[in-house]
mmCIF file with all atom_site columns, C-alpha atoms and ligand atoms in Angstrom:
data_model
loop_
_atom_site.group_PDB
_atom_site.id
_atom_site.type_symbol
_atom_site.label_atom_id
_atom_site.label_alt_id
_atom_site.label_comp_id
_atom_site.label_asym_id
_atom_site.label_entity_id
_atom_site.label_seq_id
_atom_site.pdbx_PDB_ins_code
_atom_site.Cartn_x
_atom_site.Cartn_y
_atom_site.Cartn_z
_atom_site.occupancy
_atom_site.B_iso_or_equiv
_atom_site.pdbx_formal_charge
_atom_site.auth_seq_id
_atom_site.auth_comp_id
_atom_site.auth_asym_id
_atom_site.auth_atom_id
_atom_site.pdbx_PDB_model_num
ATOM   1   C  CA  . MET A 1 1   ? -0.402  16.246  -16.722 1.00 87.00 ? 1   MET A CA  1
ATOM   2   C  CA  . LYS A 1 2   ? -1.008  13.162  -14.639 1.00 92.00 ? 2   LYS A CA  1
ATOM   3   C  CA  . ARG A 1 3   ? -0.454  9.560   -15.614 1.00 95.00 ? 3   ARG A CA  1
ATOM   4   C  CA  . VAL A 1 4   ? -1.855  6.691   -13.570 1.00 97.00 ? 4   VAL A CA  1
ATOM   5   C  CA  . TYR A 1 5   ? -0.844  3.058   -13.928 1.00 98.00 ? 5   TYR A CA  1
ATOM   6   C  CA  . THR A 1 6   ? -2.279  0.218   -11.845 1.00 98.00 ? 6   THR A CA  1
ATOM   7   C  CA  . ALA A 1 7   ? -1.636  -3.517  -11.761 1.00 98.00 ? 7   ALA A CA  1
ATOM   8   C  CA  . THR A 1 8   ? -2.499  -6.387  -9.457  1.00 98.00 ? 8   THR A CA  1
ATOM   9   C  CA  . ASP A 1 9   ? -1.700  -10.070 -9.837  1.00 97.00 ? 9   ASP A CA  1
ATOM   10  C  CA  . ILE A 1 10  ? -2.708  -13.129 -7.830  1.00 95.00 ? 10  ILE A CA  1
ATOM   11  C  CA  . GLY A 1 11  ? 0.806   -14.552 -8.302  1.00 93.00 ? 11  GLY A CA  1
ATOM   12  C  CA  . ALA A 1 12  ? 1.756   -18.137 -9.033  1.00 88.00 ? 12  ALA A CA  1
ATOM   13  C  CA  . HIS A 1 13  ? 1.178   -19.645 -5.588  1.00 87.00 ? 13  HIS A CA  1
ATOM   14  C  CA  . ARG A 1 14  ? -2.050  -18.247 -4.118  1.00 89.00 ? 14  ARG A CA  1
ATOM   15  C  CA  . ARG A 1 15  ? -5.669  -19.230 -4.656  1.00 87.00 ? 15  ARG A CA  1
ATOM   16  C  CA  . ASN A 1 16  ? -7.052  -15.771 -3.838  1.00 91.00 ? 16  ASN A CA  1
ATOM   17  C  CA  . ASN A 1 17  ? -5.957  -12.246 -4.508  1.00 95.00 ? 17  ASN A CA  1
ATOM   18  C  CA  . GLU A 1 18  ? -6.319  -10.579 -1.107  1.00 96.00 ? 18  GLU A CA  1
ATOM   19  C  CA  . ASP A 1 19  ? -4.895  -7.289  -2.391  1.00 97.00 ? 19  ASP A CA  1
ATOM   20  C  CA  . THR A 1 20  ? -7.223  -4.462  -3.368  1.00 98.00 ? 20  THR A CA  1
ATOM   21  C  CA  . LEU A 1 21  ? -6.395  -1.200  -5.102  1.00 98.00 ? 21  LEU A CA  1
ATOM   22  C  CA  . ALA A 1 22  ? -8.568  1.840   -5.648  1.00 98.00 ? 22  ALA A CA  1
ATOM   23  C  CA  . CYS A 1 23  ? -8.365  5.079   -7.607  1.00 98.00 ? 23  CYS A CA  1
ATOM   24  C  CA  . ILE A 1 24  ? -10.840 7.536   -6.111  1.00 96.00 ? 24  ILE A CA  1
ATOM   25  C  CA  . GLU A 1 25  ? -11.259 10.361  -8.587  1.00 90.00 ? 25  GLU A CA  1
ATOM   26  C  CA  . PRO A 1 26  ? -9.865  12.856  -8.877  1.00 92.00 ? 26  PRO A CA  1
ATOM   27  C  CA  . GLU A 1 27  ? -6.771  12.523  -6.707  1.00 95.00 ? 27  GLU A CA  1
ATOM   28  C  CA  . THR A 1 28  ? -6.794  9.693   -4.164  1.00 98.00 ? 28  THR A CA  1
ATOM   29  C  CA  . TYR A 1 29  ? -5.163  6.257   -4.461  1.00 98.00 ? 29  TYR A CA  1
ATOM   30  C  CA  . LEU A 1 30  ? -5.136  3.253   -2.170  1.00 98.00 ? 30  LEU A CA  1
ATOM   31  C  CA  . VAL A 1 31  ? -3.629  -0.191  -1.803  1.00 98.00 ? 31  VAL A CA  1
ATOM   32  C  CA  . ALA A 1 32  ? -4.758  -2.706  0.838   1.00 98.00 ? 32  ALA A CA  1
ATOM   33  C  CA  . ASP A 1 33  ? -3.442  -6.202  1.569   1.00 98.00 ? 33  ASP A CA  1
ATOM   34  C  CA  . GLY A 1 34  ? -5.918  -8.378  3.431   1.00 97.00 ? 34  GLY A CA  1
ATOM   35  C  CA  . MET A 1 35  ? -5.313  -11.287 5.759   1.00 94.00 ? 35  MET A CA  1
ATOM   36  C  CA  . GLY A 1 36  ? -7.492  -13.988 7.262   1.00 88.00 ? 36  GLY A CA  1
ATOM   37  C  CA  . GLY A 1 37  ? -8.679  -17.503 6.500   1.00 77.00 ? 37  GLY A CA  1
ATOM   38  C  CA  . TYR A 1 38  ? -11.030 -18.572 3.705   1.00 74.00 ? 38  TYR A CA  1
ATOM   39  C  CA  . ALA A 1 39  ? -11.957 -15.455 1.707   1.00 81.00 ? 39  ALA A CA  1
ATOM   40  C  CA  . ALA A 1 40  ? -11.685 -13.134 4.720   1.00 93.00 ? 40  ALA A CA  1
ATOM   41  C  CA  . GLY A 1 41  ? -8.529  -11.340 3.549   1.00 94.00 ? 41  GLY A CA  1
ATOM   42  C  CA  . GLU A 1 42  ? -10.212 -10.372 0.295   1.00 96.00 ? 42  GLU A CA  1
ATOM   43  C  CA  . ILE A 1 43  ? -13.233 -9.099  2.164   1.00 97.00 ? 43  ILE A CA  1
ATOM   44  C  CA  . ALA A 1 44  ? -11.184 -7.056  4.633   1.00 98.00 ? 44  ALA A CA  1
ATOM   45  C  CA  . SER A 1 45  ? -9.179  -5.275  1.936   1.00 98.00 ? 45  SER A CA  1
ATOM   46  C  CA  . ARG A 1 46  ? -12.365 -4.698  -0.091  1.00 98.00 ? 46  ARG A CA  1
ATOM   47  C  CA  . LEU A 1 47  ? -14.095 -3.172  2.958   1.00 98.00 ? 47  LEU A CA  1
ATOM   48  C  CA  . MET A 1 48  ? -11.101 -0.826  3.331   1.00 98.00 ? 48  MET A CA  1
ATOM   49  C  CA  . ALA A 1 49  ? -11.482 0.344   -0.275  1.00 98.00 ? 49  ALA A CA  1
ATOM   50  C  CA  . ASP A 1 50  ? -15.267 0.681   0.053   1.00 98.00 ? 50  ASP A CA  1
ATOM   51  C  CA  . ALA A 1 51  ? -14.899 2.810   3.200   1.00 98.00 ? 51  ALA A CA  1
ATOM   52  C  CA  . ALA A 1 52  ? -12.366 5.030   1.430   1.00 98.00 ? 52  ALA A CA  1
ATOM   53  C  CA  . VAL A 1 53  ? -14.657 5.524   -1.567  1.00 98.00 ? 53  VAL A CA  1
ATOM   54  C  CA  . GLU A 1 54  ? -17.565 6.396   0.716   1.00 98.00 ? 54  GLU A CA  1
ATOM   55  C  CA  . VAL A 1 55  ? -15.705 8.787   3.040   1.00 98.00 ? 55  VAL A CA  1
ATOM   56  C  CA  . ILE A 1 56  ? -13.350 10.439  0.545   1.00 97.00 ? 56  ILE A CA  1
ATOM   57  C  CA  . GLY A 1 57  ? -15.816 10.508  -2.342  1.00 91.00 ? 57  GLY A CA  1
ATOM   58  C  CA  . ALA A 1 58  ? -18.164 12.674  -0.278  1.00 88.00 ? 58  ALA A CA  1
ATOM   59  C  CA  . ARG A 1 59  ? -15.550 15.367  0.481   1.00 93.00 ? 59  ARG A CA  1
ATOM   60  C  CA  . LYS A 1 60  ? -14.500 18.420  -1.483  1.00 89.00 ? 60  LYS A CA  1
ATOM   61  C  CA  . ASN A 1 61  ? -11.341 18.858  0.546   1.00 94.00 ? 61  ASN A CA  1
ATOM   62  C  CA  . VAL A 1 62  ? -9.289  15.844  1.504   1.00 96.00 ? 62  VAL A CA  1
ATOM   63  C  CA  . ASP A 1 63  ? -6.612  16.136  4.169   1.00 97.00 ? 63  ASP A CA  1
ATOM   64  C  CA  . GLU A 1 64  ? -4.887  13.856  6.666   1.00 98.00 ? 64  GLU A CA  1
ATOM   65  C  CA  . ALA A 1 65  ? -7.953  13.886  8.920   1.00 98.00 ? 65  ALA A CA  1
ATOM   66  C  CA  . VAL A 1 66  ? -10.226 12.688  6.098   1.00 98.00 ? 66  VAL A CA  1
ATOM   67  C  CA  . LEU A 1 67  ? -7.839  9.870   5.155   1.00 98.00 ? 67  LEU A CA  1
ATOM   68  C  CA  . ARG A 1 68  ? -7.685  8.898   8.833   1.00 98.00 ? 68  ARG A CA  1
ATOM   69  C  CA  . GLU A 1 69  ? -11.493 8.927   8.989   1.00 98.00 ? 69  GLU A CA  1
ATOM   70  C  CA  . ALA A 1 70  ? -11.638 6.488   6.053   1.00 98.00 ? 70  ALA A CA  1
ATOM   71  C  CA  . VAL A 1 71  ? -9.301  4.070   7.841   1.00 98.00 ? 71  VAL A CA  1
ATOM   72  C  CA  . LEU A 1 72  ? -11.281 4.391   11.076  1.00 98.00 ? 72  LEU A CA  1
ATOM   73  C  CA  . LYS A 1 73  ? -14.538 3.647   9.244   1.00 98.00 ? 73  LYS A CA  1
ATOM   74  C  CA  . ALA A 1 74  ? -12.965 0.539   7.680   1.00 98.00 ? 74  ALA A CA  1
ATOM   75  C  CA  . ASN A 1 75  ? -11.675 -0.537  11.090  1.00 98.00 ? 75  ASN A CA  1
ATOM   76  C  CA  . GLY A 1 76  ? -15.222 -0.427  12.456  1.00 98.00 ? 76  GLY A CA  1
ATOM   77  C  CA  . ASP A 1 77  ? -16.771 -2.083  9.387   1.00 98.00 ? 77  ASP A CA  1
ATOM   78  C  CA  . ILE A 1 78  ? -14.277 -4.972  9.389   1.00 97.00 ? 78  ILE A CA  1
ATOM   79  C  CA  . ARG A 1 79  ? -14.614 -5.540  13.142  1.00 97.00 ? 79  ARG A CA  1
ATOM   80  C  CA  . ARG A 1 80  ? -18.405 -5.510  12.893  1.00 97.00 ? 80  ARG A CA  1
ATOM   81  C  CA  . LEU A 1 81  ? -18.481 -8.147  10.136  1.00 96.00 ? 81  LEU A CA  1
ATOM   82  C  CA  . ALA A 1 82  ? -15.830 -10.248 11.895  1.00 95.00 ? 82  ALA A CA  1
ATOM   83  C  CA  . GLY A 1 83  ? -18.005 -10.160 15.030  1.00 94.00 ? 83  GLY A CA  1
ATOM   84  C  CA  . GLU A 1 84  ? -21.050 -11.382 13.093  1.00 95.00 ? 84  GLU A CA  1
ATOM   85  C  CA  . LYS A 1 85  ? -19.436 -14.269 11.212  1.00 93.00 ? 85  LYS A CA  1
ATOM   86  C  CA  . PRO A 1 86  ? -17.046 -16.689 12.938  1.00 91.00 ? 86  PRO A CA  1
ATOM   87  C  CA  . GLU A 1 87  ? -15.284 -17.517 9.646   1.00 91.00 ? 87  GLU A CA  1
ATOM   88  C  CA  . TYR A 1 88  ? -14.183 -13.880 9.429   1.00 94.00 ? 88  TYR A CA  1
ATOM   89  C  CA  . ASP A 1 89  ? -12.810 -13.751 12.973  1.00 92.00 ? 89  ASP A CA  1
ATOM   90  C  CA  . GLY A 1 90  ? -9.376  -12.140 13.064  1.00 91.00 ? 90  GLY A CA  1
ATOM   91  C  CA  . MET A 1 91  ? -9.464  -10.762 9.520   1.00 96.00 ? 91  MET A CA  1
ATOM   92  C  CA  . GLY A 1 92  ? -7.671  -7.506  8.835   1.00 97.00 ? 92  GLY A CA  1
ATOM   93  C  CA  . THR A 1 93  ? -5.907  -5.500  6.192   1.00 98.00 ? 93  THR A CA  1
ATOM   94  C  CA  . THR A 1 94  ? -3.089  -3.090  5.559   1.00 98.00 ? 94  THR A CA  1
ATOM   95  C  CA  . ALA A 1 95  ? -4.008  0.330   4.192   1.00 98.00 ? 95  ALA A CA  1
ATOM   96  C  CA  . THR A 1 96  ? -1.854  2.865   2.392   1.00 98.00 ? 96  THR A CA  1
ATOM   97  C  CA  . LEU A 1 97  ? -3.633  5.936   1.010   1.00 98.00 ? 97  LEU A CA  1
ATOM   98  C  CA  . PHE A 1 98  ? -2.234  8.878   -0.942  1.00 98.00 ? 98  PHE A CA  1
ATOM   99  C  CA  . HIS A 1 99  ? -3.993  12.088  -1.949  1.00 98.00 ? 99  HIS A CA  1
ATOM   100 C  CA  . ARG A 1 100 ? -2.734  15.055  -3.949  1.00 96.00 ? 100 ARG A CA  1
ATOM   101 C  CA  . ASP A 1 101 ? -3.982  18.446  -2.846  1.00 93.00 ? 101 ASP A CA  1
ATOM   102 C  CA  . GLY A 1 102 ? -2.459  20.959  -5.240  1.00 91.00 ? 102 GLY A CA  1
ATOM   103 C  CA  . LEU A 1 103 ? 1.244   21.090  -4.473  1.00 93.00 ? 103 LEU A CA  1
ATOM   104 C  CA  . THR A 1 104 ? 0.961   18.863  -1.409  1.00 97.00 ? 104 THR A CA  1
ATOM   105 C  CA  . GLY A 1 105 ? 0.870   15.101  -1.089  1.00 98.00 ? 105 GLY A CA  1
ATOM   106 C  CA  . VAL A 1 106 ? -0.953  13.716  1.957   1.00 98.00 ? 106 VAL A CA  1
ATOM   107 C  CA  . TRP A 1 107 ? -1.017  10.116  3.096   1.00 98.00 ? 107 TRP A CA  1
ATOM   108 C  CA  . ALA A 1 108 ? -2.286  7.707   5.735   1.00 98.00 ? 108 ALA A CA  1
ATOM   109 C  CA  . HIS A 1 109 ? -0.846  4.298   6.484   1.00 98.00 ? 109 HIS A CA  1
ATOM   110 C  CA  . VAL A 1 110 ? -1.231  1.119   8.565   1.00 98.00 ? 110 VAL A CA  1
ATOM   111 C  CA  . GLY A 1 111 ? 0.714   -2.125  8.004   1.00 98.00 ? 111 GLY A CA  1
ATOM   112 C  CA  . ASP A 1 112 ? 3.480   -3.185  5.635   1.00 97.00 ? 112 ASP A CA  1
ATOM   113 C  CA  . SER A 1 113 ? 2.282   -1.923  2.283   1.00 98.00 ? 113 SER A CA  1
ATOM   114 C  CA  . ARG A 1 114 ? 4.324   1.101   1.193   1.00 98.00 ? 114 ARG A CA  1
ATOM   115 C  CA  . LEU A 1 115 ? 4.209   4.603   -0.241  1.00 98.00 ? 115 LEU A CA  1
ATOM   116 C  CA  . TYR A 1 116 ? 7.295   5.723   -2.140  1.00 98.00 ? 116 TYR A CA  1
ATOM   117 C  CA  . LEU A 1 117 ? 8.191   9.094   -3.639  1.00 98.00 ? 117 LEU A CA  1
ATOM   118 C  CA  . TRP A 1 118 ? 10.062  8.955   -6.946  1.00 98.00 ? 118 TRP A CA  1
ATOM   119 C  CA  . ARG A 1 119 ? 11.926  12.246  -7.434  1.00 97.00 ? 119 ARG A CA  1
ATOM   120 C  CA  . GLN A 1 120 ? 14.702  13.067  -9.864  1.00 96.00 ? 120 GLN A CA  1
ATOM   121 C  CA  . GLY A 1 121 ? 15.713  9.457   -10.294 1.00 95.00 ? 121 GLY A CA  1
ATOM   122 C  CA  . MET A 1 122 ? 15.736  8.686   -6.562  1.00 97.00 ? 122 MET A CA  1
ATOM   123 C  CA  . LEU A 1 123 ? 13.315  6.459   -4.680  1.00 98.00 ? 123 LEU A CA  1
ATOM   124 C  CA  . HIS A 1 124 ? 12.341  7.499   -1.146  1.00 98.00 ? 124 HIS A CA  1
ATOM   125 C  CA  . GLN A 1 125 ? 10.196  5.328   1.127   1.00 97.00 ? 125 GLN A CA  1
ATOM   126 C  CA  . VAL A 1 126 ? 7.682   7.700   2.732   1.00 98.00 ? 126 VAL A CA  1
ATOM   127 C  CA  . THR A 1 127 ? 5.897   5.249   5.039   1.00 98.00 ? 127 THR A CA  1
ATOM   128 C  CA  . THR A 1 128 ? 7.378   3.055   7.766   1.00 96.00 ? 128 THR A CA  1
ATOM   129 C  CA  . ASP A 1 129 ? 6.467   -0.640  7.724   1.00 96.00 ? 129 ASP A CA  1
ATOM   130 C  CA  . HIS A 1 130 ? 4.530   -1.784  10.764  1.00 97.00 ? 130 HIS A CA  1
ATOM   131 C  CA  . SER A 1 131 ? 6.164   -5.188  10.785  1.00 95.00 ? 131 SER A CA  1
ATOM   132 C  CA  . LEU A 1 132 ? 8.316   -7.297  13.037  1.00 95.00 ? 132 LEU A CA  1
ATOM   133 C  CA  . VAL A 1 133 ? 11.242  -7.310  10.593  1.00 94.00 ? 133 VAL A CA  1
ATOM   134 C  CA  . SER A 1 134 ? 11.063  -3.538  10.168  1.00 94.00 ? 134 SER A CA  1
ATOM   135 C  CA  . GLU A 1 135 ? 11.465  -3.169  13.940  1.00 94.00 ? 135 GLU A CA  1
ATOM   136 C  CA  . LEU A 1 136 ? 14.446  -5.539  13.858  1.00 95.00 ? 136 LEU A CA  1
ATOM   137 C  CA  . VAL A 1 137 ? 16.028  -3.522  11.019  1.00 93.00 ? 137 VAL A CA  1
ATOM   138 C  CA  . ALA A 1 138 ? 15.473  -0.281  12.954  1.00 93.00 ? 138 ALA A CA  1
ATOM   139 C  CA  . LYS A 1 139 ? 17.215  -1.807  15.981  1.00 94.00 ? 139 LYS A CA  1
ATOM   140 C  CA  . GLY A 1 140 ? 20.104  -2.950  13.807  1.00 95.00 ? 140 GLY A CA  1
ATOM   141 C  CA  . THR A 1 141 ? 19.455  -6.629  14.612  1.00 95.00 ? 141 THR A CA  1
ATOM   142 C  CA  . ILE A 1 142 ? 19.081  -7.582  10.931  1.00 95.00 ? 142 ILE A CA  1
ATOM   143 C  CA  . THR A 1 143 ? 19.805  -5.900  7.583   1.00 93.00 ? 143 THR A CA  1
ATOM   144 C  CA  . PRO A 1 144 ? 17.090  -4.937  5.051   1.00 88.00 ? 144 PRO A CA  1
ATOM   145 C  CA  . GLU A 1 145 ? 18.345  -7.802  2.857   1.00 87.00 ? 145 GLU A CA  1
ATOM   146 C  CA  . GLU A 1 146 ? 17.934  -10.271 5.739   1.00 92.00 ? 146 GLU A CA  1
ATOM   147 C  CA  . ALA A 1 147 ? 14.455  -8.842  6.360   1.00 90.00 ? 147 ALA A CA  1
ATOM   148 C  CA  . ARG A 1 148 ? 13.382  -9.887  2.851   1.00 87.00 ? 148 ARG A CA  1
ATOM   149 C  CA  . GLN A 1 149 ? 14.389  -13.523 3.584   1.00 88.00 ? 149 GLN A CA  1
ATOM   150 C  CA  . HIS A 1 150 ? 13.265  -13.609 7.228   1.00 93.00 ? 150 HIS A CA  1
ATOM   151 C  CA  . PRO A 1 151 ? 10.841  -16.452 8.134   1.00 92.00 ? 151 PRO A CA  1
ATOM   152 C  CA  . LYS A 1 152 ? 8.685   -13.965 10.047  1.00 93.00 ? 152 LYS A CA  1
ATOM   153 C  CA  . ARG A 1 153 ? 8.700   -11.290 7.337   1.00 89.00 ? 153 ARG A CA  1
ATOM   154 C  CA  . ASN A 1 154 ? 4.889   -11.562 7.022   1.00 87.00 ? 154 ASN A CA  1
ATOM   155 C  CA  . VAL A 1 155 ? 4.228   -10.677 10.669  1.00 92.00 ? 155 VAL A CA  1
ATOM   156 C  CA  . ILE A 1 156 ? 2.709   -7.209  10.831  1.00 94.00 ? 156 ILE A CA  1
ATOM   157 C  CA  . THR A 1 157 ? 2.432   -5.261  14.056  1.00 95.00 ? 157 THR A CA  1
ATOM   158 C  CA  . ARG A 1 158 ? -0.548  -3.132  13.041  1.00 96.00 ? 158 ARG A CA  1
ATOM   159 C  CA  . ALA A 1 159 ? -3.542  -3.877  10.829  1.00 97.00 ? 159 ALA A CA  1
ATOM   160 C  CA  . VAL A 1 160 ? -6.945  -2.360  10.094  1.00 98.00 ? 160 VAL A CA  1
ATOM   161 C  CA  . GLY A 1 161 ? -9.852  -4.307  11.596  1.00 97.00 ? 161 GLY A CA  1
ATOM   162 C  CA  . VAL A 1 162 ? -8.035  -6.208  14.311  1.00 95.00 ? 162 VAL A CA  1
ATOM   163 C  CA  . GLU A 1 163 ? -8.260  -3.970  17.365  1.00 94.00 ? 163 GLU A CA  1
ATOM   164 C  CA  . LYS A 1 164 ? -10.770 -1.364  18.494  1.00 94.00 ? 164 LYS A CA  1
ATOM   165 C  CA  . ASP A 1 165 ? -8.125  1.293   18.980  1.00 95.00 ? 165 ASP A CA  1
ATOM   166 C  CA  . ILE A 1 166 ? -6.035  1.634   15.881  1.00 96.00 ? 166 ILE A CA  1
ATOM   167 C  CA  . LYS A 1 167 ? -2.906  3.729   15.507  1.00 97.00 ? 167 LYS A CA  1
ATOM   168 C  CA  . ILE A 1 168 ? -2.787  5.365   12.069  1.00 98.00 ? 168 ILE A CA  1
ATOM   169 C  CA  . ASP A 1 169 ? 0.302   7.101   10.668  1.00 98.00 ? 169 ASP A CA  1
ATOM   170 C  CA  . THR A 1 170 ? -0.408  10.186  8.556   1.00 98.00 ? 170 THR A CA  1
ATOM   171 C  CA  . GLY A 1 171 ? 1.769   12.834  6.959   1.00 98.00 ? 171 GLY A CA  1
ATOM   172 C  CA  . SER A 1 172 ? 2.252   15.300  4.128   1.00 98.00 ? 172 SER A CA  1
ATOM   173 C  CA  . PHE A 1 173 ? 5.056   16.550  1.899   1.00 98.00 ? 173 PHE A CA  1
ATOM   174 C  CA  . PRO A 1 174 ? 5.491   19.139  -0.884  1.00 97.00 ? 174 PRO A CA  1
ATOM   175 C  CA  . LEU A 1 175 ? 5.192   17.793  -4.438  1.00 96.00 ? 175 LEU A CA  1
ATOM   176 C  CA  . GLN A 1 176 ? 7.341   18.950  -7.344  1.00 95.00 ? 176 GLN A CA  1
ATOM   177 C  CA  . SER A 1 177 ? 6.756   18.757  -11.081 1.00 93.00 ? 177 SER A CA  1
ATOM   178 C  CA  . GLY A 1 178 ? 8.134   15.474  -12.361 1.00 95.00 ? 178 GLY A CA  1
ATOM   179 C  CA  . ASP A 1 179 ? 7.458   13.606  -9.118  1.00 97.00 ? 179 ASP A CA  1
ATOM   180 C  CA  . GLY A 1 180 ? 5.955   10.159  -9.105  1.00 97.00 ? 180 GLY A CA  1
ATOM   181 C  CA  . VAL A 1 181 ? 4.364   8.225   -6.262  1.00 98.00 ? 181 VAL A CA  1
ATOM   182 C  CA  . LEU A 1 182 ? 4.259   4.459   -5.928  1.00 98.00 ? 182 LEU A CA  1
ATOM   183 C  CA  . LEU A 1 183 ? 1.863   2.562   -3.675  1.00 98.00 ? 183 LEU A CA  1
ATOM   184 C  CA  . CYS A 1 184 ? 2.521   -1.163  -3.425  1.00 98.00 ? 184 CYS A CA  1
ATOM   185 C  CA  . THR A 1 185 ? 1.960   -4.272  -1.331  1.00 98.00 ? 185 THR A CA  1
ATOM   186 C  CA  . ASP A 1 186 ? 4.675   -6.448  0.191   1.00 96.00 ? 186 ASP A CA  1
ATOM   187 C  CA  . GLY A 1 187 ? 4.338   -8.964  -2.649  1.00 96.00 ? 187 GLY A CA  1
ATOM   188 C  CA  . LEU A 1 188 ? 6.398   -6.436  -4.614  1.00 97.00 ? 188 LEU A CA  1
ATOM   189 C  CA  . THR A 1 189 ? 8.882   -5.291  -1.986  1.00 96.00 ? 189 THR A CA  1
ATOM   190 C  CA  . THR A 1 190 ? 9.651   -8.752  -0.608  1.00 93.00 ? 190 THR A CA  1
ATOM   191 C  CA  . VAL A 1 191 ? 11.279  -9.687  -3.919  1.00 94.00 ? 191 VAL A CA  1
ATOM   192 C  CA  . LEU A 1 192 ? 12.400  -6.310  -5.320  1.00 96.00 ? 192 LEU A CA  1
ATOM   193 C  CA  . THR A 1 193 ? 14.898  -4.001  -3.637  1.00 95.00 ? 193 THR A CA  1
ATOM   194 C  CA  . ASP A 1 194 ? 14.490  -0.239  -3.781  1.00 96.00 ? 194 ASP A CA  1
ATOM   195 C  CA  . GLU A 1 195 ? 17.321  -0.255  -6.353  1.00 96.00 ? 195 GLU A CA  1
ATOM   196 C  CA  . GLY A 1 196 ? 15.419  -2.803  -8.466  1.00 97.00 ? 196 GLY A CA  1
ATOM   197 C  CA  . ILE A 1 197 ? 12.245  -0.708  -8.306  1.00 98.00 ? 197 ILE A CA  1
ATOM   198 C  CA  . GLY A 1 198 ? 14.208  2.419   -9.198  1.00 98.00 ? 198 GLY A CA  1
ATOM   199 C  CA  . GLU A 1 199 ? 15.710  0.750   -12.281 1.00 98.00 ? 199 GLU A CA  1
ATOM   200 C  CA  . ILE A 1 200 ? 12.238  0.036   -13.653 1.00 98.00 ? 200 ILE A CA  1
ATOM   201 C  CA  . LEU A 1 201 ? 10.911  3.517   -12.860 1.00 97.00 ? 201 LEU A CA  1
ATOM   202 C  CA  . ALA A 1 202 ? 13.939  5.046   -14.599 1.00 97.00 ? 202 ALA A CA  1
ATOM   203 C  CA  . ASP A 1 203 ? 13.625  2.881   -17.727 1.00 96.00 ? 203 ASP A CA  1
ATOM   204 C  CA  . PRO A 1 204 ? 12.055  5.027   -20.494 1.00 93.00 ? 204 PRO A CA  1
ATOM   205 C  CA  . SER A 1 205 ? 11.219  1.923   -22.559 1.00 96.00 ? 205 SER A CA  1
ATOM   206 C  CA  . LEU A 1 206 ? 8.731   0.770   -19.893 1.00 96.00 ? 206 LEU A CA  1
ATOM   207 C  CA  . MET A 1 207 ? 5.613   2.923   -20.197 1.00 94.00 ? 207 MET A CA  1
ATOM   208 C  CA  . ASP A 1 208 ? 3.267   1.113   -17.824 1.00 97.00 ? 208 ASP A CA  1
ATOM   209 C  CA  . LYS A 1 209 ? 5.358   1.202   -14.653 1.00 97.00 ? 209 LYS A CA  1
ATOM   210 C  CA  . ALA A 1 210 ? 2.821   -0.664  -12.515 1.00 98.00 ? 210 ALA A CA  1
ATOM   211 C  CA  . ARG A 1 211 ? 2.600   -3.603  -14.919 1.00 98.00 ? 211 ARG A CA  1
ATOM   212 C  CA  . ALA A 1 212 ? 6.383   -3.617  -15.368 1.00 98.00 ? 212 ALA A CA  1
ATOM   213 C  CA  . LEU A 1 213 ? 6.935   -3.728  -11.596 1.00 98.00 ? 213 LEU A CA  1
ATOM   214 C  CA  . VAL A 1 214 ? 4.424   -6.532  -11.081 1.00 98.00 ? 214 VAL A CA  1
ATOM   215 C  CA  . ASP A 1 215 ? 5.886   -8.525  -13.990 1.00 98.00 ? 215 ASP A CA  1
ATOM   216 C  CA  . ARG A 1 216 ? 9.385   -8.119  -12.548 1.00 97.00 ? 216 ARG A CA  1
ATOM   217 C  CA  . ALA A 1 217 ? 8.179   -9.342  -9.146  1.00 97.00 ? 217 ALA A CA  1
ATOM   218 C  CA  . LEU A 1 218 ? 6.583   -12.388 -10.804 1.00 97.00 ? 218 LEU A CA  1
ATOM   219 C  CA  . ASP A 1 219 ? 9.859   -13.082 -12.641 1.00 97.00 ? 219 ASP A CA  1
ATOM   220 C  CA  . ALA A 1 220 ? 11.685  -12.764 -9.316  1.00 96.00 ? 220 ALA A CA  1
ATOM   221 C  CA  . GLY A 1 221 ? 9.531   -15.565 -7.883  1.00 93.00 ? 221 GLY A CA  1
ATOM   222 C  CA  . SER A 1 222 ? 7.128   -13.662 -5.615  1.00 92.00 ? 222 SER A CA  1
ATOM   223 C  CA  . ARG A 1 223 ? 4.958   -16.192 -3.784  1.00 91.00 ? 223 ARG A CA  1
ATOM   224 C  CA  . ASP A 1 224 ? 2.438   -13.538 -2.773  1.00 94.00 ? 224 ASP A CA  1
ATOM   225 C  CA  . ASN A 1 225 ? -0.234  -11.390 -4.401  1.00 97.00 ? 225 ASN A CA  1
ATOM   226 C  CA  . ILE A 1 226 ? 1.402   -8.335  -5.979  1.00 98.00 ? 226 ILE A CA  1
ATOM   227 C  CA  . THR A 1 227 ? -0.104  -4.869  -6.406  1.00 98.00 ? 227 THR A CA  1
ATOM   228 C  CA  . ALA A 1 228 ? 1.317   -1.563  -7.616  1.00 98.00 ? 228 ALA A CA  1
ATOM   229 C  CA  . VAL A 1 229 ? -0.145  1.883   -8.322  1.00 98.00 ? 229 VAL A CA  1
ATOM   230 C  CA  . PHE A 1 230 ? 2.152   4.439   -9.945  1.00 98.00 ? 230 PHE A CA  1
ATOM   231 C  CA  . VAL A 1 231 ? 1.121   8.058   -10.501 1.00 98.00 ? 231 VAL A CA  1
ATOM   232 C  CA  . SER A 1 232 ? 3.400   10.549  -12.213 1.00 96.00 ? 232 SER A CA  1
ATOM   233 C  CA  . TYR A 1 233 ? 2.889   14.311  -12.208 1.00 94.00 ? 233 TYR A CA  1
ATOM   234 C  CA  . ASP A 1 234 ? 4.333   16.448  -14.997 1.00 84.00 ? 234 ASP A CA  1
ATOM   235 C  CA  . ASP A 1 235 ? 3.202   20.054  -15.103 1.00 64.00 ? 235 ASP A CA  1
HETATM 236 CA CA1 . CA  B 2 .   ? 0.912   -9.562  0.879   1.00 58.12 ? 301 CA  B CA1 1
#
């Protein structure tokens, strides 16, 4: 049996919610975090979701190549619109997609949104952030805690819709009964540690994990839009 929980919140400090989430039946999920002036961020993340619905919705079998194709289509769509309207110049979005194919989870990813695997009470980050602070953490220049406070924590090194040639990470892993997957934007992970997220996922009194995570991020003072999708698989 599958349970799906989704939540998104504009947060206390923003005038727009530039995050988009999508559940593409039966088994694909997406979060996207847009950027750009005026309403461009909202449009970029929405174009990412629309491209995913169009590409993935038309396929019987979804694999890494299909998820990649959805991101490539969005990259072209966003660049085309940005080329037509000066106010959309430079807009882009993150994209993190997850699909379950039987006993296998497949994913595609660009930017600093995240896919986590929740297994037997342990949280594992599946994707790597394409961000300046993530590179500094990998080099050992700063700690993950310092990354959360870093003045340049919002600088991402890859985004959908910005350049013609886009590098897309994809991967797959075996799923087990009892696994959960979490897709979320940086509005969540900037204020909650992996330990903090794990505490909420492990708390049996909190049924709607997505809402609980977003509420906790709001309580923690997130200044950003916050989005979470949690899917649990119990067979
Ligand atoms: Ca964000």
